């Protein structure tokens, strides 16, 4: 820990924090030491400053184009061999609060009554059945999602898939004013704590005992992805490449569009591949970072990592990812959360690479506008649980969709559509105000629907709206 560079007042802060933590029995000794380590690094100001002139665009050896990956063997026995080395881990710590849901986000219904978790389980069940292998599914929960997830997982008890859950660390929020843990200030409920970002996946996998258990079963690689990314399915071409080339870490990246300008990107820096996030970019270079000319790819957060390498690096505490300070307010008290991101670990692994994958591998559902896309005729659902884009759409990119605050919560969103419109030929949709859609509506080209203040605007059943601005019934 970087105590050497701490000022006397910061040294005091840290030692007071240690004393305060000793009184908290809700967390383990591992969590306490991990937290002190994180805070010590933060106080020492060890944030890495990027020298802009040293940034280089990664070559095809470092960020491998997907179509340069070797084709797979046709032999099912070879496929089984690959799958026997694999573990799938979904980051399941998030709540569906943004979309007005209580409980884990992964239990929001995506399509045909199936949730994110149902689809993930169906996909792995299909692989296990087809190739006679046993790919396990791990869910990394947070203290927010743990209890609910355990109940939900019970319904898969009879499936041909081993499901394991473990929790990421639970750290106390820090009161900004005096750096005391919020739970010591009388806030002993859930609001006093936070999960420290998905960078915590590596130590938590180790501390839970799951890592050693997987290694003992001969597992070699873990595929880590967000549970809300419907495109994050097992891809054996990537796994095969990593095994052949002894790559310990691979981040899937995909070409940037104007919607992704804030996403982290991969760069070559002082001979190593690393993730560059917008927060690390000096102000005068932010526009350059956001341009899609210089930085053409962004991180999907689909990661493939060698399990033995995780063990080696966690044991020597080598994974010192950039710290992301996240200020919040709880009941009027200003607090600080210190977090890390799993993608930032790329620079610590040997022979780490990126894979420049098709956009279809990045289909996150962050808001109801994304739900509209995946529930529409733009996508179909296969029996194996895969959400596949409709080939009838000629435009390679998806329509841009903006829905007003009336549609923000899932329940309101579903209530305002009798059925999801056909959007195969839609370029963009913007909806504002008190708008309701009938069944069998078709939207094409650029469509704007704006209800006047205080007026309910209903789009009738079967309406076909192409390249129109609609402000009232007379415009339909």
GROMACS .gro file of C-alpha atoms in nm:
model
  476
    1UNK     CA    1   0.000   0.000   0.000
    2UNK     CA    2   0.123   0.345  -0.085
    3UNK     CA    3   0.137   0.478   0.273
    4UNK     CA    4   0.483   0.617   0.209
    5UNK     CA    5   0.342   0.908   0.012
    6UNK     CA    6   0.060   0.990   0.254
    7UNK     CA    7   0.057   1.328   0.425
    8UNK     CA    8   0.037   1.326   0.808
    9UNK     CA    9  -0.332   1.422   0.795
   10UNK     CA   10  -0.407   1.143   0.545
   11UNK     CA   11  -0.216   0.896   0.763
   12UNK     CA   12  -0.441   0.999   1.052
   13UNK     CA   13  -0.751   0.957   0.833
   14UNK     CA   14  -0.642   0.607   0.742
   15UNK     CA   15  -0.564   0.502   1.098
   16UNK     CA   16  -0.897   0.644   1.224
   17UNK     CA   17  -1.069   0.455   0.944
   18UNK     CA   18  -0.899   0.129   1.049
   19UNK     CA   19  -1.015   0.179   1.410
   20UNK     CA   20  -1.370   0.253   1.295
   21UNK     CA   21  -1.376  -0.052   1.064
   22UNK     CA   22  -1.273  -0.275   1.353
   23UNK     CA   23  -1.610  -0.200   1.516
   24UNK     CA   24  -1.811  -0.310   1.209
   25UNK     CA   25  -1.905  -0.677   1.221
   26UNK     CA   26  -2.114  -0.686   0.901
   27UNK     CA   27  -1.809  -0.744   0.680
   28UNK     CA   28  -1.521  -0.993   0.671
   29UNK     CA   29  -1.154  -0.929   0.748
   30UNK     CA   30  -1.081  -0.971   0.373
   31UNK     CA   31  -1.329  -0.695   0.295
   32UNK     CA   32  -1.184  -0.468   0.563
   33UNK     CA   33  -0.828  -0.506   0.435
   34UNK     CA   34  -0.939  -0.468   0.071
   35UNK     CA   35  -1.119  -0.147   0.162
   36UNK     CA   36  -0.828   0.001   0.360
   37UNK     CA   37  -0.599  -0.083   0.068
   38UNK     CA   38  -0.831   0.097  -0.177
   39UNK     CA   39  -0.864   0.405   0.043
   40UNK     CA   40  -0.487   0.415   0.103
   41UNK     CA   41  -0.424   0.409  -0.271
   42UNK     CA   42  -0.684   0.681  -0.323
   43UNK     CA   43  -0.536   0.910  -0.055
   44UNK     CA   44  -0.184   0.865  -0.189
   45UNK     CA   45  -0.308   1.016  -0.517
   46UNK     CA   46  -0.147   0.735  -0.714
   47UNK     CA   47  -0.384   0.801  -1.005
   48UNK     CA   48  -0.190   0.731  -1.318
   49UNK     CA   49  -0.149   1.033  -1.539
   50UNK     CA   50  -0.164   0.950  -1.907
   51UNK     CA   51   0.100   1.112  -2.123
   52UNK     CA   52  -0.114   1.188  -2.430
   53UNK     CA   53   0.183   1.187  -2.666
   54UNK     CA   54   0.263   0.824  -2.577
   55UNK     CA   55  -0.077   0.686  -2.677
   56UNK     CA   56  -0.066   0.461  -2.981
   57UNK     CA   57  -0.338   0.293  -3.182
   58UNK     CA   58  -0.318  -0.083  -3.117
   59UNK     CA   59  -0.217  -0.303  -3.410
   60UNK     CA   60  -0.415  -0.605  -3.537
   61UNK     CA   61  -0.185  -0.827  -3.327
   62UNK     CA   62  -0.303  -0.650  -3.012
   63UNK     CA   63  -0.667  -0.596  -3.109
   64UNK     CA   64  -0.742  -0.895  -3.329
   65UNK     CA   65  -1.016  -0.851  -3.594
   66UNK     CA   66  -1.286  -1.113  -3.539
   67UNK     CA   67  -1.264  -1.243  -3.896
   68UNK     CA   68  -0.892  -1.316  -3.846
   69UNK     CA   69  -0.969  -1.570  -3.573
   70UNK     CA   70  -0.915  -1.928  -3.687
   71UNK     CA   71  -1.221  -2.128  -3.787
   72UNK     CA   72  -1.323  -2.396  -3.540
   73UNK     CA   73  -1.285  -2.767  -3.589
   74UNK     CA   74  -1.604  -2.940  -3.710
   75UNK     CA   75  -1.540  -3.225  -3.467
   76UNK     CA   76  -1.788  -3.214  -3.172
   77UNK     CA   77  -1.529  -3.387  -2.952
   78UNK     CA   78  -1.295  -3.089  -3.006
   79UNK     CA   79  -1.576  -2.848  -2.920
   80UNK     CA   80  -1.649  -3.043  -2.601
   81UNK     CA   81  -1.279  -3.016  -2.507
   82UNK     CA   82  -1.296  -2.638  -2.537
   83UNK     CA   83  -1.622  -2.611  -2.343
   84UNK     CA   84  -1.487  -2.831  -2.063
   85UNK     CA   85  -1.230  -2.558  -1.992
   86UNK     CA   86  -1.489  -2.279  -1.969
   87UNK     CA   87  -1.688  -2.108  -1.695
   88UNK     CA   88  -1.948  -1.837  -1.761
   89UNK     CA   89  -1.972  -1.557  -1.505
   90UNK     CA   90  -2.244  -1.294  -1.519
   91UNK     CA   91  -2.218  -0.969  -1.325
   92UNK     CA   92  -2.547  -0.969  -1.139
   93UNK     CA   93  -2.501  -0.700  -0.876
   94UNK     CA   94  -2.725  -0.434  -1.031
   95UNK     CA   95  -3.081  -0.351  -0.932
   96UNK     CA   96  -3.344  -0.256  -1.190
   97UNK     CA   97  -3.408   0.076  -1.016
   98UNK     CA   98  -3.342   0.291  -1.325
   99UNK     CA   99  -3.628   0.110  -1.496
  100UNK     CA  100  -3.856   0.131  -1.193
  101UNK     CA  101  -3.810  -0.231  -1.080
  102UNK     CA  102  -3.723  -0.362  -0.738
  103UNK     CA  103  -3.488  -0.659  -0.716
  104UNK     CA  104  -3.209  -0.775  -0.949
  105UNK     CA  105  -3.212  -0.625  -1.298
  106UNK     CA  106  -3.156  -0.972  -1.443
  107UNK     CA  107  -3.515  -1.071  -1.361
  108UNK     CA  108  -3.674  -0.807  -1.583
  109UNK     CA  109  -3.873  -0.982  -1.859
  110UNK     CA  110  -3.701  -0.930  -2.191
  111UNK     CA  111  -3.905  -1.126  -2.438
  112UNK     CA  112  -4.180  -1.392  -2.449
  113UNK     CA  113  -4.207  -1.379  -2.069
  114UNK     CA  114  -3.841  -1.476  -2.028
  115UNK     CA  115  -3.598  -1.277  -1.811
  116UNK     CA  116  -3.228  -1.207  -1.874
  117UNK     CA  117  -3.148  -1.491  -1.635
  118UNK     CA  118  -3.387  -1.734  -1.808
  119UNK     CA  119  -3.216  -1.664  -2.141
  120UNK     CA  120  -2.866  -1.708  -1.995
  121UNK     CA  121  -2.966  -2.042  -1.840
  122UNK     CA  122  -3.133  -2.161  -2.165
  123UNK     CA  123  -2.817  -2.080  -2.364
  124UNK     CA  124  -2.585  -2.275  -2.135
  125UNK     CA  125  -2.833  -2.564  -2.102
  126UNK     CA  126  -2.837  -2.591  -2.481
  127UNK     CA  127  -2.454  -2.604  -2.499
  128UNK     CA  128  -2.432  -2.864  -2.222
  129UNK     CA  129  -2.702  -3.080  -2.387
  130UNK     CA  130  -2.558  -3.053  -2.737
  131UNK     CA  131  -2.196  -3.133  -2.651
  132UNK     CA  132  -2.232  -3.339  -2.333
  133UNK     CA  133  -2.022  -3.093  -2.135
  134UNK     CA  134  -2.081  -2.915  -1.805
  135UNK     CA  135  -2.022  -2.542  -1.839
  136UNK     CA  136  -2.108  -2.393  -1.499
  137UNK     CA  137  -2.277  -2.056  -1.454
  138UNK     CA  138  -2.152  -1.823  -1.183
  139UNK     CA  139  -2.348  -1.517  -1.074
  140UNK     CA  140  -2.163  -1.244  -0.891
  141UNK     CA  141  -2.426  -1.076  -0.676
  142UNK     CA  142  -2.402  -0.773  -0.454
  143UNK     CA  143  -2.557  -0.755  -0.107
  144UNK     CA  144  -2.845  -0.578  -0.288
  145UNK     CA  145  -2.927  -0.872  -0.516
  146UNK     CA  146  -2.805  -1.174  -0.313
  147UNK     CA  147  -3.125  -1.283  -0.133
  148UNK     CA  148  -3.356  -1.236  -0.431
  149UNK     CA  149  -3.117  -1.417  -0.666
  150UNK     CA  150  -3.096  -1.722  -0.438
  151UNK     CA  151  -3.476  -1.754  -0.447
  152UNK     CA  152  -3.488  -1.710  -0.825
  153UNK     CA  153  -3.212  -1.964  -0.891
  154UNK     CA  154  -3.417  -2.235  -0.716
  155UNK     CA  155  -3.640  -2.263  -1.022
  156UNK     CA  156  -3.343  -2.395  -1.226
  157UNK     CA  157  -3.273  -2.675  -0.975
  158UNK     CA  158  -3.364  -2.948  -1.226
  159UNK     CA  159  -3.168  -2.807  -1.521
  160UNK     CA  160  -2.846  -2.968  -1.650
  161UNK     CA  161  -2.639  -2.674  -1.534
  162UNK     CA  162  -2.439  -2.604  -1.218
  163UNK     CA  163  -2.527  -2.257  -1.091
  164UNK     CA  164  -2.305  -2.100  -0.829
  165UNK     CA  165  -2.354  -1.763  -0.665
  166UNK     CA  166  -2.107  -1.554  -0.469
  167UNK     CA  167  -2.110  -1.199  -0.345
  168UNK     CA  168  -1.884  -0.915  -0.439
  169UNK     CA  169  -1.736  -0.712  -0.155
  170UNK     CA  170  -1.944  -0.487   0.063
  171UNK     CA  171  -1.766  -0.163   0.151
  172UNK     CA  172  -1.883   0.122   0.375
  173UNK     CA  173  -1.961   0.456   0.212
  174UNK     CA  174  -1.722   0.726   0.333
  175UNK     CA  175  -1.855   1.049   0.476
  176UNK     CA  176  -1.675   1.313   0.266
  177UNK     CA  177  -1.640   1.560   0.552
  178UNK     CA  178  -1.431   1.346   0.787
  179UNK     CA  179  -1.366   1.018   0.599
  180UNK     CA  180  -1.556   0.815   0.859
  181UNK     CA  181  -1.755   0.508   0.747
  182UNK     CA  182  -2.124   0.599   0.711
  183UNK     CA  183  -2.240   0.291   0.911
  184UNK     CA  184  -2.047   0.429   1.212
  185UNK     CA  185  -2.255   0.746   1.191
  186UNK     CA  186  -2.576   0.567   1.275
  187UNK     CA  187  -2.673   0.472   0.919
  188UNK     CA  188  -2.658   0.098   0.971
  189UNK     CA  189  -2.902  -0.001   0.694
  190UNK     CA  190  -2.819  -0.089   0.333
  191UNK     CA  191  -2.766   0.279   0.251
  192UNK     CA  192  -2.448   0.277   0.457
  193UNK     CA  193  -2.278   0.035   0.216
  194UNK     CA  194  -2.193  -0.004  -0.151
  195UNK     CA  195  -2.054  -0.271  -0.389
  196UNK     CA  196  -1.719  -0.137  -0.523
  197UNK     CA  197  -1.769  -0.188  -0.899
  198UNK     CA  198  -1.705  -0.498  -1.113
  199UNK     CA  199  -1.325  -0.467  -1.083
  200UNK     CA  200  -1.391  -0.645  -0.755
  201UNK     CA  201  -1.480  -0.965  -0.946
  202UNK     CA  202  -1.122  -1.097  -0.925
  203UNK     CA  203  -1.057  -1.079  -0.547
  204UNK     CA  204  -1.419  -1.180  -0.474
  205UNK     CA  205  -1.391  -1.490  -0.694
  206UNK     CA  206  -1.079  -1.584  -0.499
  207UNK     CA  207  -1.209  -1.493  -0.150
  208UNK     CA  208  -1.533  -1.687  -0.206
  209UNK     CA  209  -1.338  -2.010  -0.262
  210UNK     CA  210  -1.501  -2.047  -0.608
  211UNK     CA  211  -1.174  -1.986  -0.796
  212UNK     CA  212  -0.987  -2.276  -0.633
  213UNK     CA  213  -1.289  -2.504  -0.677
  214UNK     CA  214  -1.303  -2.426  -1.051
  215UNK     CA  215  -0.930  -2.479  -1.099
  216UNK     CA  216  -0.958  -2.812  -0.917
  217UNK     CA  217  -1.220  -2.916  -1.178
  218UNK     CA  218  -0.980  -2.838  -1.465
  219UNK     CA  219  -1.149  -2.514  -1.569
  220UNK     CA  220  -0.910  -2.269  -1.740
  221UNK     CA  221  -1.100  -1.964  -1.863
  222UNK     CA  222  -1.388  -1.753  -1.739
  223UNK     CA  223  -1.611  -1.553  -1.971
  224UNK     CA  224  -1.728  -1.248  -1.774
  225UNK     CA  225  -2.014  -1.027  -1.899
  226UNK     CA  226  -2.290  -0.799  -1.776
  227UNK     CA  227  -2.613  -0.992  -1.720
  228UNK     CA  228  -2.807  -0.727  -1.916
  229UNK     CA  229  -2.602  -0.767  -2.236
  230UNK     CA  230  -2.812  -0.997  -2.456
  231UNK     CA  231  -2.529  -1.021  -2.711
  232UNK     CA  232  -2.279  -1.165  -2.463
  233UNK     CA  233  -2.306  -1.531  -2.558
  234UNK     CA  234  -2.035  -1.798  -2.548
  235UNK     CA  235  -1.809  -1.766  -2.853
  236UNK     CA  236  -1.577  -2.061  -2.900
  237UNK     CA  237  -1.367  -1.893  -3.170
  238UNK     CA  238  -1.246  -1.643  -2.913
  239UNK     CA  239  -1.182  -1.911  -2.649
  240UNK     CA  240  -0.995  -2.127  -2.899
  241UNK     CA  241  -0.773  -1.832  -2.999
  242UNK     CA  242  -0.683  -1.756  -2.636
  243UNK     CA  243  -0.592  -2.117  -2.560
  244UNK     CA  244  -0.381  -2.150  -2.878
  245UNK     CA  245  -0.197  -1.822  -2.815
  246UNK     CA  246  -0.174  -1.842  -2.435
  247UNK     CA  247  -0.347  -1.506  -2.394
  248UNK     CA  248  -0.436  -1.454  -2.028
  249UNK     CA  249  -0.693  -1.183  -2.093
  250UNK     CA  250  -0.911  -1.069  -2.380
  251UNK     CA  251  -1.147  -0.771  -2.392
  252UNK     CA  252  -1.412  -0.770  -2.662
  253UNK     CA  253  -1.432  -0.432  -2.831
  254UNK     CA  254  -1.657  -0.324  -3.116
  255UNK     CA  255  -1.658  -0.029  -3.358
  256UNK     CA  256  -1.776   0.295  -3.200
  257UNK     CA  257  -2.084   0.478  -3.320
  258UNK     CA  258  -2.189   0.826  -3.213
  259UNK     CA  259  -2.395   0.663  -2.936
  260UNK     CA  260  -2.082   0.517  -2.775
  261UNK     CA  261  -1.850   0.818  -2.766
  262UNK     CA  262  -1.807   0.801  -2.388
  263UNK     CA  263  -1.716   0.429  -2.381
  264UNK     CA  264  -1.365   0.324  -2.275
  265UNK     CA  265  -1.126   0.230  -2.555
  266UNK     CA  266  -0.812   0.016  -2.590
  267UNK     CA  267  -0.477   0.184  -2.651
  268UNK     CA  268  -0.115   0.073  -2.671
  269UNK     CA  269   0.080   0.255  -2.402
  270UNK     CA  270   0.446   0.201  -2.320
  271UNK     CA  271   0.440  -0.139  -2.486
  272UNK     CA  272   0.126  -0.267  -2.312
  273UNK     CA  273  -0.238  -0.276  -2.408
  274UNK     CA  274  -0.459  -0.084  -2.169
  275UNK     CA  275  -0.806   0.060  -2.125
  276UNK     CA  276  -0.846   0.436  -2.156
  277UNK     CA  277  -1.160   0.572  -1.989
  278UNK     CA  278  -1.303   0.919  -2.044
  279UNK     CA  279  -1.235   1.005  -1.677
  280UNK     CA  280  -0.859   0.968  -1.740
  281UNK     CA  281  -0.856   1.199  -2.041
  282UNK     CA  282  -0.718   1.552  -1.988
  283UNK     CA  283  -0.988   1.816  -2.055
  284UNK     CA  284  -0.815   1.949  -2.364
  285UNK     CA  285  -0.827   1.604  -2.527
  286UNK     CA  286  -1.187   1.504  -2.445
  287UNK     CA  287  -1.322   1.596  -2.789
  288UNK     CA  288  -1.046   1.397  -2.954
  289UNK     CA  289  -1.130   1.099  -2.730
  290UNK     CA  290  -1.497   1.121  -2.831
  291UNK     CA  291  -1.422   1.142  -3.203
  292UNK     CA  292  -1.469   0.816  -3.389
  293UNK     CA  293  -1.175   0.890  -3.618
  294UNK     CA  294  -0.887   0.839  -3.374
  295UNK     CA  295  -1.049   0.603  -3.122
  296UNK     CA  296  -1.254   0.367  -3.334
  297UNK     CA  297  -1.346   0.098  -3.083
  298UNK     CA  298  -1.497   0.075  -2.736
  299UNK     CA  299  -1.513  -0.178  -2.453
  300UNK     CA  300  -1.823  -0.402  -2.447
  301UNK     CA  301  -1.728  -0.537  -2.100
  302UNK     CA  302  -1.730  -0.891  -2.241
  303UNK     CA  303  -1.405  -1.026  -2.092
  304UNK     CA  304  -1.225  -1.360  -2.120
  305UNK     CA  305  -0.973  -1.426  -1.844
  306UNK     CA  306  -0.742  -1.713  -1.752
  307UNK     CA  307  -0.833  -1.848  -1.406
  308UNK     CA  308  -0.476  -1.941  -1.302
  309UNK     CA  309  -0.362  -1.590  -1.395
  310UNK     CA  310  -0.636  -1.437  -1.176
  311UNK     CA  311  -0.515  -1.650  -0.883
  312UNK     CA  312  -0.150  -1.554  -0.941
  313UNK     CA  313  -0.223  -1.182  -0.957
  314UNK     CA  314  -0.474  -1.165  -0.669
  315UNK     CA  315  -0.237  -1.356  -0.439
  316UNK     CA  316   0.032  -1.090  -0.478
  317UNK     CA  317  -0.219  -0.801  -0.478
  318UNK     CA  318  -0.102  -0.694  -0.825
  319UNK     CA  319  -0.440  -0.584  -0.965
  320UNK     CA  320  -0.422  -0.214  -0.885
  321UNK     CA  321  -0.684  -0.084  -1.125
  322UNK     CA  322  -0.754   0.287  -1.159
  323UNK     CA  323  -0.981   0.411  -0.882
  324UNK     CA  324  -1.309   0.567  -0.988
  325UNK     CA  325  -1.433   0.810  -0.720
  326UNK     CA  326  -1.814   0.818  -0.721
  327UNK     CA  327  -1.961   1.097  -0.504
  328UNK     CA  328  -2.318   1.046  -0.379
  329UNK     CA  329  -2.558   1.190  -0.127
  330UNK     CA  330  -2.742   0.979   0.132
  331UNK     CA  331  -3.008   1.151   0.345
  332UNK     CA  332  -2.841   1.486   0.288
  333UNK     CA  333  -2.493   1.357   0.381
  334UNK     CA  334  -2.223   1.381   0.111
  335UNK     CA  335  -2.048   1.046   0.076
  336UNK     CA  336  -1.780   0.894  -0.145
  337UNK     CA  337  -1.769   0.550  -0.307
  338UNK     CA  338  -1.438   0.426  -0.445
  339UNK     CA  339  -1.485   0.178  -0.730
  340UNK     CA  340  -1.280  -0.010  -0.989
  341UNK     CA  341  -1.365  -0.159  -1.331
  342UNK     CA  342  -1.273  -0.511  -1.448
  343UNK     CA  343  -1.163  -0.386  -1.791
  344UNK     CA  344  -0.885  -0.178  -1.635
  345UNK     CA  345  -0.715  -0.500  -1.521
  346UNK     CA  346  -0.610  -0.579  -1.880
  347UNK     CA  347  -0.264  -0.425  -1.839
  348UNK     CA  348  -0.166  -0.663  -1.557
  349UNK     CA  349  -0.215  -0.987  -1.753
  350UNK     CA  350   0.040  -1.150  -1.984
  351UNK     CA  351  -0.021  -1.150  -2.359
  352UNK     CA  352  -0.347  -0.958  -2.308
  353UNK     CA  353  -0.537  -0.872  -2.625
  354UNK     CA  354  -0.857  -0.720  -2.753
  355UNK     CA  355  -1.091  -0.888  -3.003
  356UNK     CA  356  -1.274  -0.655  -3.240
  357UNK     CA  357  -1.611  -0.829  -3.250
  358UNK     CA  358  -1.934  -0.768  -3.446
  359UNK     CA  359  -2.179  -0.522  -3.294
  360UNK     CA  360  -2.425  -0.809  -3.241
  361UNK     CA  361  -2.220  -0.910  -2.934
  362UNK     CA  362  -2.312  -0.583  -2.765
  363UNK     CA  363  -2.685  -0.559  -2.704
  364UNK     CA  364  -2.729  -0.410  -2.357
  365UNK     CA  365  -3.068  -0.322  -2.210
  366UNK     CA  366  -3.008  -0.014  -1.996
  367UNK     CA  367  -3.342   0.161  -2.044
  368UNK     CA  368  -3.693   0.098  -2.175
  369UNK     CA  369  -3.585   0.237  -2.516
  370UNK     CA  370  -3.352  -0.068  -2.540
  371UNK     CA  371  -3.638  -0.292  -2.429
  372UNK     CA  372  -3.846  -0.158  -2.718
  373UNK     CA  373  -3.573  -0.263  -2.963
  374UNK     CA  374  -3.537  -0.619  -2.832
  375UNK     CA  375  -3.912  -0.679  -2.791
  376UNK     CA  376  -3.988  -0.558  -3.144
  377UNK     CA  377  -3.981  -0.743  -3.477
  378UNK     CA  378  -3.621  -0.623  -3.515
  379UNK     CA  379  -3.523  -0.932  -3.315
  380UNK     CA  380  -3.636  -1.292  -3.285
  381UNK     CA  381  -3.575  -1.540  -3.005
  382UNK     CA  382  -3.439  -1.888  -3.078
  383UNK     CA  383  -3.526  -2.201  -2.880
  384UNK     CA  384  -3.174  -2.194  -2.734
  385UNK     CA  385  -3.234  -1.852  -2.576
  386UNK     CA  386  -3.044  -1.640  -2.830
  387UNK     CA  387  -3.179  -1.301  -2.934
  388UNK     CA  388  -3.107  -1.275  -3.309
  389UNK     CA  389  -3.140  -0.966  -3.527
  390UNK     CA  390  -3.394  -0.985  -3.808
  391UNK     CA  391  -3.214  -1.016  -4.145
  392UNK     CA  392  -3.504  -0.829  -4.307
  393UNK     CA  393  -3.354  -0.502  -4.181
  394UNK     CA  394  -3.111  -0.367  -4.438
  395UNK     CA  395  -2.960  -0.089  -4.225
  396UNK     CA  396  -2.672  -0.238  -4.021
  397UNK     CA  397  -2.730  -0.003  -3.728
  398UNK     CA  398  -3.033  -0.004  -3.500
  399UNK     CA  399  -3.285   0.281  -3.498
  400UNK     CA  400  -3.221   0.549  -3.238
  401UNK     CA  401  -3.505   0.564  -2.987
  402UNK     CA  402  -3.580   0.835  -2.732
  403UNK     CA  403  -3.876   0.787  -2.502
  404UNK     CA  404  -3.996   1.055  -2.260
  405UNK     CA  405  -4.005   1.016  -1.878
  406UNK     CA  406  -4.362   0.874  -1.898
  407UNK     CA  407  -4.204   0.557  -2.044
  408UNK     CA  408  -3.908   0.530  -1.804
  409UNK     CA  409  -4.047   0.262  -1.575
  410UNK     CA  410  -4.103  -0.084  -1.723
  411UNK     CA  411  -4.464  -0.104  -1.597
  412UNK     CA  412  -4.553   0.234  -1.755
  413UNK     CA  413  -4.368   0.144  -2.075
  414UNK     CA  414  -4.563  -0.182  -2.111
  415UNK     CA  415  -4.891  -0.008  -2.030
  416UNK     CA  416  -4.844   0.252  -2.304
  417UNK     CA  417  -4.798  -0.004  -2.583
  418UNK     CA  418  -5.090  -0.238  -2.661
  419UNK     CA  419  -4.830  -0.419  -2.867
  420UNK     CA  420  -4.474  -0.325  -2.962
  421UNK     CA  421  -4.475  -0.147  -3.301
  422UNK     CA  422  -4.305  -0.288  -3.611
  423UNK     CA  423  -3.976  -0.097  -3.649
  424UNK     CA  424  -3.793  -0.290  -3.922
  425UNK     CA  425  -3.777   0.024  -4.139
  426UNK     CA  426  -3.746   0.281  -3.860
  427UNK     CA  427  -3.449   0.522  -3.853
  428UNK     CA  428  -3.537   0.720  -3.542
  429UNK     CA  429  -3.821   0.765  -3.296
  430UNK     CA  430  -3.867   1.043  -3.042
  431UNK     CA  431  -4.169   1.037  -2.810
  432UNK     CA  432  -4.258   1.311  -2.561
  433UNK     CA  433  -4.565   1.367  -2.346
  434UNK     CA  434  -4.871   1.155  -2.268
  435UNK     CA  435  -4.859   0.920  -2.568
  436UNK     CA  436  -5.029   0.577  -2.599
  437UNK     CA  437  -4.973   0.326  -2.881
  438UNK     CA  438  -5.244   0.095  -3.016
  439UNK     CA  439  -5.175  -0.256  -3.142
  440UNK     CA  440  -5.024  -0.339  -3.481
  441UNK     CA  441  -4.865   0.006  -3.530
  442UNK     CA  442  -4.587   0.034  -3.792
  443UNK     CA  443  -4.318   0.304  -3.769
  444UNK     CA  444  -4.088   0.388  -4.063
  445UNK     CA  445  -3.815   0.645  -4.133
  446UNK     CA  446  -3.793   0.937  -3.891
  447UNK     CA  447  -4.089   0.964  -3.656
  448UNK     CA  448  -4.152   1.220  -3.382
  449UNK     CA  449  -4.457   1.198  -3.158
  450UNK     CA  450  -4.505   1.492  -2.921
  451UNK     CA  451  -4.826   1.523  -2.721
  452UNK     CA  452  -4.922   1.878  -2.624
  453UNK     CA  453  -4.901   1.951  -2.251
  454UNK     CA  454  -5.202   1.809  -2.065
  455UNK     CA  455  -5.334   1.628  -2.373
  456UNK     CA  456  -5.353   1.249  -2.411
  457UNK     CA  457  -5.243   1.144  -2.761
  458UNK     CA  458  -5.344   0.797  -2.881
  459UNK     CA  459  -5.192   0.630  -3.187
  460UNK     CA  460  -5.475   0.412  -3.325
  461UNK     CA  461  -5.452   0.037  -3.386
  462UNK     CA  462  -5.294  -0.052  -3.720
  463UNK     CA  463  -5.158   0.299  -3.789
  464UNK     CA  464  -4.866   0.320  -4.034
  465UNK     CA  465  -4.651   0.627  -3.965
  466UNK     CA  466  -4.365   0.707  -4.201
  467UNK     CA  467  -4.136   1.013  -4.177
  468UNK     CA  468  -4.385   1.223  -3.980
  469UNK     CA  469  -4.397   1.468  -3.691
  470UNK     CA  470  -4.714   1.403  -3.495
  471UNK     CA  471  -4.849   1.661  -3.248
  472UNK     CA  472  -5.215   1.565  -3.245
  473UNK     CA  473  -5.472   1.317  -3.393
  474UNK     CA  474  -5.503   1.533  -3.709
  475UNK     CA  475  -5.138   1.452  -3.801
  476UNK     CA  476  -5.184   1.074  -3.806
   0.00000   0.00000   0.00000
